[in-house]
Amino acid sequence: MSWPQQGGAAGEGKPDQYGLVGHPVSHSWSPFIHGMFAQSTAQNLSYRLFDIAPQDFRRDILQLFTGGVRGLNVTLPHKQAAADLVNELTPRATRAQAVNTIAFFEDTTLLGDNTDGVGLTVDLERNMKVALADKRVLMLGAGGAARGVLGPLLERELREVVIANRTSHKARSLAAEFADLGTISGCGFSEIGGPSYDLIINATSASLHGAMPSLPDGLVGEQTVCYDMAYGRAQTPFTAWATAQHAARACKGWGMLVEQAAESFLLWRGIRPNTRPVLDALAPHL
Ligand code: ATR
């Protein structure tokens, strides 16, 4: 495999094409984020949104790559379909069985990666100064968003991870898949045991539908950090719940969005942009 051909510095010829595929995608901030990255690293690239319905995913993605697109981010609902489509997976994407970044190489290899987990851990550790070692973590949800981040989280020597899901057997089978990486178990929402957790991560898509799972009392203590992987301008149902429970902090996934984008940019361009200016630029809008 060879490195994707790069267009070089800004202003030198036609920009290399990148983008985001999802359904829907119109709400996305990724063009803004990658635009700032390209400017700050002087990379000549464009980044567009592609709204592709699930039944058209395979055909349309292959058309984009044969049409000259060099890399794509992948979001809901295509992350697992993207893992099936590519020719090769990075070890972390293999672990997740979910892909949020595809790179197209000159020898026509499509490489699938997953930068969500490293995006989350960098946001927690570097931006929010949350130390993860020896912490008890409650993960809400057992879909693609959860499986994307479990590997990198478990690498942090957590004391324990509990996955809780509306459909409890999915939580148990996801926990079994990651059991070789640490102490991890799965259960239904009503079965979540105390004492309070250090970190509660919402990886359900409930926030996107304006819903919040009903959870037992006693999960949030004065030290608990609550992190919603969803992001938006207003409070989400999860951050509203966390605030009402007097969590130490209640955050949305803006930082994770920016950090996973920086890791995708690194895969495509060989350079990791400084994320601080983008986080600062977004802050007044949140
Ligand atoms: P994603 O790739 O974003 O994780 P997914 O694979 O469809 O999307 O998974 C969505 C997750 O959100 C699942 O854990 C789902 O629970 P089920 O496995 O029981 O379906 C969870 N979820 C979606 N809507 C929910 C709601 N209203 N309340 C609680 N959990 C919800």
XYZ file of N, CA and C in Angstrom, residues 64-238:
525
model
N -17.906 7.326 -5.459
C -17.146 8.485 -4.966
C -15.654 8.233 -5.102
N -15.213 7.030 -4.713
C -13.774 6.757 -4.776
C -13.292 6.658 -6.224
N -14.075 6.023 -7.095
C -13.617 5.972 -8.488
C -13.668 7.377 -9.113
N -14.500 8.240 -8.555
C -14.593 9.629 -9.043
C -13.500 10.536 -8.502
N -12.605 10.012 -7.667
C -11.448 10.811 -7.246
C -11.413 11.198 -5.785
N -12.457 10.841 -5.012
C -12.431 11.169 -3.583
C -11.326 10.359 -2.903
N -10.546 10.983 -2.041
C -9.366 10.329 -1.455
C -9.614 9.806 -0.039
N -10.661 10.333 0.602
C -10.936 9.845 1.947
C -12.312 10.276 2.400
N -12.932 9.451 3.238
C -14.271 9.768 3.743
C -14.352 9.518 5.233
N -15.066 10.388 5.921
C -15.556 10.063 7.251
C -16.916 9.395 7.084
N -17.243 8.525 8.019
C -18.489 7.768 7.946
C -19.233 7.961 9.258
N -20.513 8.334 9.158
C -21.302 8.463 10.381
C -22.596 7.667 10.243
N -23.466 7.829 11.232
C -24.726 7.085 11.287
C -25.436 7.090 9.946
N -26.011 6.036 9.479
C -26.051 4.706 10.094
C -25.094 3.731 9.433
N -23.966 4.236 8.894
C -23.157 3.421 7.974
C -21.885 2.819 8.567
N -21.622 3.013 9.865
C -20.294 2.629 10.364
C -20.016 1.131 10.261
N -21.041 0.317 10.485
C -20.800 -1.121 10.375
C -20.760 -1.559 8.903
N -21.583 -0.945 8.067
C -21.561 -1.246 6.626
C -20.200 -0.872 6.037
N -19.612 0.202 6.538
C -18.295 0.628 6.041
C -17.227 -0.399 6.408
N -17.362 -1.017 7.574
C -16.392 -2.048 7.981
C -16.478 -3.254 7.041
N -17.677 -3.543 6.535
C -17.851 -4.672 5.608
C -17.353 -4.326 4.205
N -17.364 -3.046 3.863
C -17.053 -2.630 2.489
C -15.557 -2.563 2.183
N -14.756 -2.126 3.160
C -13.345 -1.841 2.875
C -12.539 -3.123 2.653
N -11.339 -2.986 2.060
C -10.472 -4.153 1.818
C -9.634 -4.493 3.032
N -9.338 -3.483 3.830
C -8.463 -3.697 4.982
C -8.955 -2.880 6.148
N -8.753 -3.409 7.369
C -9.122 -2.672 8.578
C -7.881 -2.472 9.427
N -7.761 -1.321 10.066
C -6.706 -1.144 11.062
C -7.057 -2.024 12.270
N -6.070 -2.320 13.144
C -6.386 -3.160 14.308
C -7.525 -2.583 15.154
N -7.562 -1.250 15.335
C -8.632 -0.713 16.197
C -9.994 -0.776 15.515
N -10.030 -0.698 14.185
C -11.306 -0.843 13.475
C -11.749 -2.304 13.475
N -10.765 -3.213 13.416
C -11.091 -4.639 13.497
C -11.742 -4.933 14.831
N -11.165 -4.383 15.895
C -11.683 -4.569 17.241
C -13.117 -4.027 17.336
N -13.311 -2.829 16.775
C -14.615 -2.174 16.878
C -15.645 -2.782 15.923
N -15.160 -3.393 14.827
C -16.059 -3.810 13.735
C -16.950 -2.648 13.305
N -16.372 -1.462 13.337
C -17.076 -0.243 12.921
C -16.019 0.719 12.391
N -16.355 1.418 11.309
C -15.395 2.298 10.630
C -15.963 3.714 10.570
N -15.164 4.700 10.994
C -15.603 6.093 10.835
C -14.698 6.858 9.874
N -13.645 6.199 9.367
C -12.714 6.863 8.444
C -12.267 5.863 7.380
N -12.381 6.263 6.122
C -11.872 5.428 5.022
C -10.820 6.236 4.266
N -9.696 5.590 3.983
C -8.656 6.208 3.143
C -8.529 5.377 1.870
N -8.437 6.068 0.749
C -8.311 5.399 -0.546
C -6.867 5.536 -1.005
N -6.208 4.398 -1.166
C -4.796 4.421 -1.531
C -4.624 4.228 -3.034
N -3.456 4.617 -3.524
C -3.219 4.611 -4.971
C -3.331 3.231 -5.590
N -3.068 2.192 -4.785
C -3.165 0.841 -5.339
C -4.598 0.314 -5.237
N -5.552 1.226 -5.027
C -6.996 0.969 -4.950
C -7.422 0.231 -3.678
N -6.539 0.192 -2.677
C -6.962 -0.354 -1.392
C -7.820 0.663 -0.662
N -8.945 0.188 -0.115
C -9.744 1.026 0.783
C -9.437 0.573 2.208
N -8.828 1.465 2.981
C -8.471 1.140 4.363
C -9.508 1.756 5.309
N -10.054 0.933 6.194
C -11.023 1.421 7.176
C -10.370 1.573 8.542
N -10.605 2.712 9.171
C -10.047 2.963 10.503
C -11.190 3.413 11.412
N -10.936 3.426 12.700
C -11.916 3.981 13.629
C -11.201 4.929 14.583
N -11.468 6.212 14.445
C -10.786 7.220 15.256
C -11.684 7.736 16.393
N -12.878 7.139 16.544
C -13.800 7.621 17.584
C -13.237 7.413 18.990
N -12.648 6.235 19.223
C -12.167 5.929 20.570
C -11.021 6.823 20.978
N -10.067 7.014 20.077
C -8.944 7.890 20.415
C -9.440 9.326 20.531
N -10.443 9.697 19.733
C -11.037 11.027 19.856
C -11.639 11.248 21.230
N -12.324 10.245 21.739
C -12.933 10.355 23.074
C -11.865 10.409 24.168
N -10.880 9.513 24.093
C -9.875 9.494 25.172
C -9.014 10.765 25.152
N -8.690 11.268 23.975
C -7.913 12.526 23.920
C -8.737 13.670 24.501
N -10.036 13.712 24.181
C -10.865 14.798 24.720
C -10.944 14.706 26.244
N -11.170 13.490 26.750
C -11.274 13.329 28.203
C -9.951 13.686 28.884
N -8.859 13.112 28.368
C -7.577 13.236 29.072
C -6.898 14.586 28.818
N -6.791 14.957 27.539
C -6.003 16.153 27.228
C -6.815 17.433 27.410
N -8.051 17.422 26.901
C -8.836 18.667 26.954
C -9.515 18.854 28.304
N -10.076 17.750 28.846
C -10.863 17.878 30.082
C -10.067 17.516 31.334
N -8.834 16.996 31.127
C -7.962 16.620 32.257
C -8.612 15.578 33.172
N -9.330 14.649 32.579
C -9.923 13.547 33.343
C -8.954 12.363 33.283
N -8.452 11.909 34.438
C -7.559 10.741 34.475
C -8.434 9.487 34.455
N -8.089 8.536 33.589
C -8.964 7.378 33.411
C -8.515 6.147 34.196
N -7.234 6.058 34.508
C -6.732 4.845 35.173
C -7.483 4.602 36.479
N -7.868 3.334 36.682
C -8.502 2.888 37.926
C -9.922 3.448 38.124
N -10.520 3.973 37.060
C -11.858 4.560 37.197
C -12.947 3.523 36.871
N -14.123 3.720 37.480
C -15.297 2.885 37.160
C -16.131 3.642 36.135
N -16.390 2.963 35.036
C -17.061 3.625 33.910
C -18.365 2.899 33.585
N -19.413 3.675 33.427
C -20.704 3.140 32.982
C -20.946 3.609 31.556
N -21.122 2.657 30.652
C -21.376 2.984 29.243
C -22.833 2.685 28.950
N -23.586 3.684 28.546
C -24.988 3.488 28.178
C -25.064 3.261 26.678
N -25.593 2.104 26.263
C -25.706 1.804 24.839
C -24.737 0.713 24.435
N -25.154 -0.088 23.467
C -24.327 -1.211 23.025
C -24.318 -1.323 21.507
N -24.476 -0.175 20.828
C -24.458 -0.160 19.364
C -23.085 0.228 18.841
N -23.063 0.727 17.605
C -21.799 1.064 16.950
C -21.006 2.130 17.683
N -21.693 3.101 18.284
C -20.978 4.182 18.983
C -20.218 3.610 20.182
N -20.848 2.695 20.908
C -20.187 2.095 22.077
C -19.019 1.218 21.645
N -19.240 0.373 20.643
C -18.153 -0.558 20.259
C -16.954 0.189 19.683
N -17.183 1.372 19.128
C -16.081 2.155 18.573
C -15.109 2.661 19.625
N -15.580 2.863 20.854
C -14.724 3.502 21.864
C -14.255 2.556 22.971
N -14.823 1.350 23.029
C -14.486 0.468 24.162
C -13.012 0.061 24.179
N -12.448 -0.255 23.025
C -11.050 -0.701 22.984
C -10.099 0.344 23.562
N -10.086 1.568 22.994
C -9.197 2.612 23.519
C -9.482 2.953 24.989
N -10.727 2.883 25.431
C -11.016 3.145 26.852
C -10.388 2.065 27.733
N -10.575 0.811 27.337
C -10.070 -0.298 28.162
C -8.545 -0.322 28.208
N -7.893 0.252 27.190
C -6.420 0.349 27.217
C -5.942 1.236 28.361
N -6.837 2.029 28.929
C -6.449 2.974 29.982
C -6.442 2.362 31.380
N -6.503 1.020 31.455
C -6.419 0.360 32.768
C -7.529 0.838 33.700
N -8.739 0.862 33.183
C -9.895 1.213 34.015
C -10.084 0.137 35.074
N -10.722 0.501 36.176
C -10.995 -0.533 37.186
C -12.114 -1.452 36.684
N -13.135 -0.845 36.066
C -14.298 -1.631 35.658
C -15.091 -0.865 34.613
N -15.653 -1.599 33.648
C -16.623 -0.998 32.727
C -17.916 -1.801 32.818
N -19.024 -1.096 33.000
C -20.347 -1.721 32.932
C -21.039 -1.146 31.703
N -21.466 -2.041 30.812
C -22.254 -1.605 29.648
C -23.720 -1.862 29.982
N -24.543 -0.840 29.886
C -25.981 -1.027 30.126
C -26.732 -0.652 28.862
N -27.687 -1.473 28.491
C -28.421 -1.230 27.252
C -29.888 -1.584 27.421
N -30.723 -0.874 26.633
C -32.171 -1.157 26.636
C -32.408 -2.643 26.356
N -31.710 -3.168 25.359
C -31.789 -4.598 25.049
C -30.598 -5.258 25.753
N -30.868 -5.886 26.894
C -29.758 -6.260 27.779
C -28.833 -7.315 27.170
N -29.375 -8.216 26.343
C -28.486 -9.267 25.814
C -27.409 -8.677 24.904
N -27.706 -7.539 24.246
C -26.685 -6.904 23.404
C -25.548 -6.367 24.276
N -25.892 -5.846 25.445
C -24.853 -5.345 26.365
C -23.986 -6.500 26.830
N -24.615 -7.632 27.139
C -23.832 -8.789 27.618
C -22.931 -9.323 26.504
N -23.445 -9.395 25.275
C -22.582 -9.964 24.236
C -21.468 -8.986 23.853
N -21.746 -7.683 23.899
C -20.662 -6.718 23.617
C -19.580 -6.804 24.705
N -20.000 -6.938 25.950
C -19.023 -7.069 27.045
C -18.170 -8.321 26.839
N -18.798 -9.405 26.416
C -18.048 -10.656 26.206
C -16.998 -10.474 25.109
N -17.336 -9.676 24.091
C -16.401 -9.441 22.977
C -15.131 -8.718 23.430
N -15.257 -7.900 24.481
C -14.123 -7.086 24.942
C -13.539 -7.593 26.265
N -13.980 -8.783 26.705
C -13.597 -9.260 28.046
C -12.099 -9.507 28.176
N -11.408 -9.754 27.054
C -9.961 -9.990 27.129
C -9.194 -8.705 27.437
N -9.843 -7.548 27.338
C -9.134 -6.277 27.534
C -9.285 -5.689 28.929
N -10.147 -6.273 29.756
C -10.313 -5.709 31.105
C -11.548 -6.259 31.795
N -11.878 -5.667 32.934
C -13.044 -6.108 33.708
C -14.283 -5.410 33.155
N -15.132 -6.171 32.496
C -16.250 -5.567 31.780
C -17.463 -6.490 31.862
N -18.638 -5.898 32.082
C -19.860 -6.701 32.165
C -20.993 -5.940 31.489
N -22.075 -6.644 31.192
C -23.217 -6.021 30.529
C -24.503 -6.306 31.275
N -25.475 -5.386 31.157
C -26.760 -5.566 31.840
C -27.815 -4.654 31.209
N -29.047 -4.809 31.670
C -30.116 -3.891 31.270
C -30.091 -2.660 32.160
N -30.801 -1.595 31.769
C -30.751 -0.339 32.541
C -31.193 -0.546 33.987
N -32.246 -1.353 34.182
C -32.783 -1.493 35.548
C -31.841 -2.294 36.452
N -30.892 -3.008 35.838
C -29.987 -3.863 36.629
C -28.673 -3.182 37.003
N -28.496 -1.914 36.603
C -27.209 -1.254 36.878
C -27.028 -1.119 38.384
N -25.881 -1.589 38.869
C -25.615 -1.517 40.305
C -24.742 -0.322 40.656
N -24.788 0.080 41.917
C -23.930 1.153 42.412
C -22.617 0.590 42.885
N -21.761 1.313 43.610
C -21.979 2.714 43.962
C -21.830 3.625 42.742
N -21.820 4.923 42.981
C -21.788 5.869 41.863
C -20.519 5.666 41.026
N -20.624 6.017 39.753
C -19.522 5.812 38.804
C -18.668 7.080 38.695
N -17.410 6.889 38.276
C -16.543 8.052 38.037
C -16.886 8.735 36.718
N -17.268 7.905 35.751
C -17.538 8.426 34.409
C -18.750 7.688 33.840
N -19.725 8.432 33.351
C -20.882 7.830 32.669
C -20.906 8.390 31.250
N -20.846 7.482 30.273
C -20.800 7.893 28.865
C -22.115 7.490 28.205
N -22.758 8.436 27.556
C -23.973 8.099 26.817
C -23.615 7.797 25.371
N -23.674 6.504 25.023
C -23.407 6.085 23.645
C -24.684 5.548 23.002
N -25.844 5.863 23.617
C -27.100 5.500 22.950
C -27.434 6.595 21.940
N -28.335 6.277 21.025
C -28.798 7.319 20.103
C -30.067 7.963 20.644
N -30.380 7.706 21.926
C -31.620 8.241 22.509
C -31.670 9.765 22.438
N -30.537 10.428 22.716
C -30.499 11.901 22.687
C -30.945 12.453 21.333
N -30.584 11.727 20.278
C -30.917 12.197 18.933
C -32.430 12.222 18.716
N -33.133 11.376 19.497
C -34.604 11.352 19.388
C -35.240 12.126 20.536
N -34.424 12.885 21.269
C -34.953 13.666 22.384
C -35.352 12.819 23.573
N -34.810 11.596 23.667
C -35.209 10.684 24.754
C -34.051 10.438 25.707
N -34.395 9.987 26.896
C -33.392 9.639 27.901
C -33.841 8.332 28.551
N -32.969 7.306 28.540
C -33.366 6.055 29.181
C -33.664 6.283 30.661
N -34.575 5.511 31.178
C -34.870 5.632 32.609
C -33.853 4.786 33.386
N -33.131 5.430 34.304
C -32.018 4.777 35.015
C -32.290 4.744 36.513
N -31.710 3.771 37.222
C -31.874 3.736 38.674
C -31.226 4.964 39.329
N -31.631 5.255 40.539
C -30.991 6.335 41.312
C -29.616 5.873 41.803
N -28.797 6.827 42.206
C -27.543 6.489 42.886
C -26.359 6.253 41.975
N -26.506 6.526 40.663
C -25.390 6.287 39.742
C -24.429 7.468 39.696
N -24.932 8.660 40.052
C -24.134 9.892 39.945
C -23.727 10.363 41.335
N -22.432 10.524 41.529
C -21.922 11.085 42.777
C -21.310 12.446 42.506
N -20.757 13.068 43.550
C -20.248 14.434 43.341
C -18.992 14.451 42.475
N -18.355 13.261 42.289
C -17.150 13.192 41.454
C -17.469 12.769 40.015
N -18.737 12.458 39.724
C -19.054 11.816 38.441
C -19.011 12.795 37.273
N -18.261 12.388 36.233
C -18.240 13.132 34.968
C -19.216 12.436 34.023
N -20.155 13.179 33.465
C -21.126 12.618 32.521
C -20.830 13.161 31.129
N -20.688 12.270 30.166
C -20.236 12.655 28.818
C -21.211 12.100 27.793
N -21.832 12.980 27.037
C -22.745 12.544 25.972
C -21.977 12.541 24.657
N -21.900 11.385 24.016
C -21.182 11.347 22.737
C -21.933 12.119 21.654
N -23.212 12.385 21.893
C -23.968 13.243 20.968
C -23.582 14.698 21.224
N -23.794 15.552 20.219
C -23.491 16.969 20.414
C -24.569 17.803 19.737
N -24.741 18.982 20.248
C -25.718 19.909 19.704
C -25.566 21.197 20.477
N -26.340 22.193 20.110
C -26.184 23.483 20.790
C -26.817 23.466 22.165
N -28.027 22.921 22.242
C -28.749 22.946 23.521
C -28.300 21.771 24.391
N -28.783 21.761 25.632
C -28.559 20.593 26.478
C -29.217 19.384 25.815
N -28.614 18.212 25.967
C -29.265 16.986 25.505
C -30.076 16.438 26.686
N -31.015 15.518 26.430
C -31.737 14.906 27.558
C -30.755 14.287 28.571
N -29.632 13.748 28.082
C -28.655 13.127 28.992
C -27.930 14.182 29.828
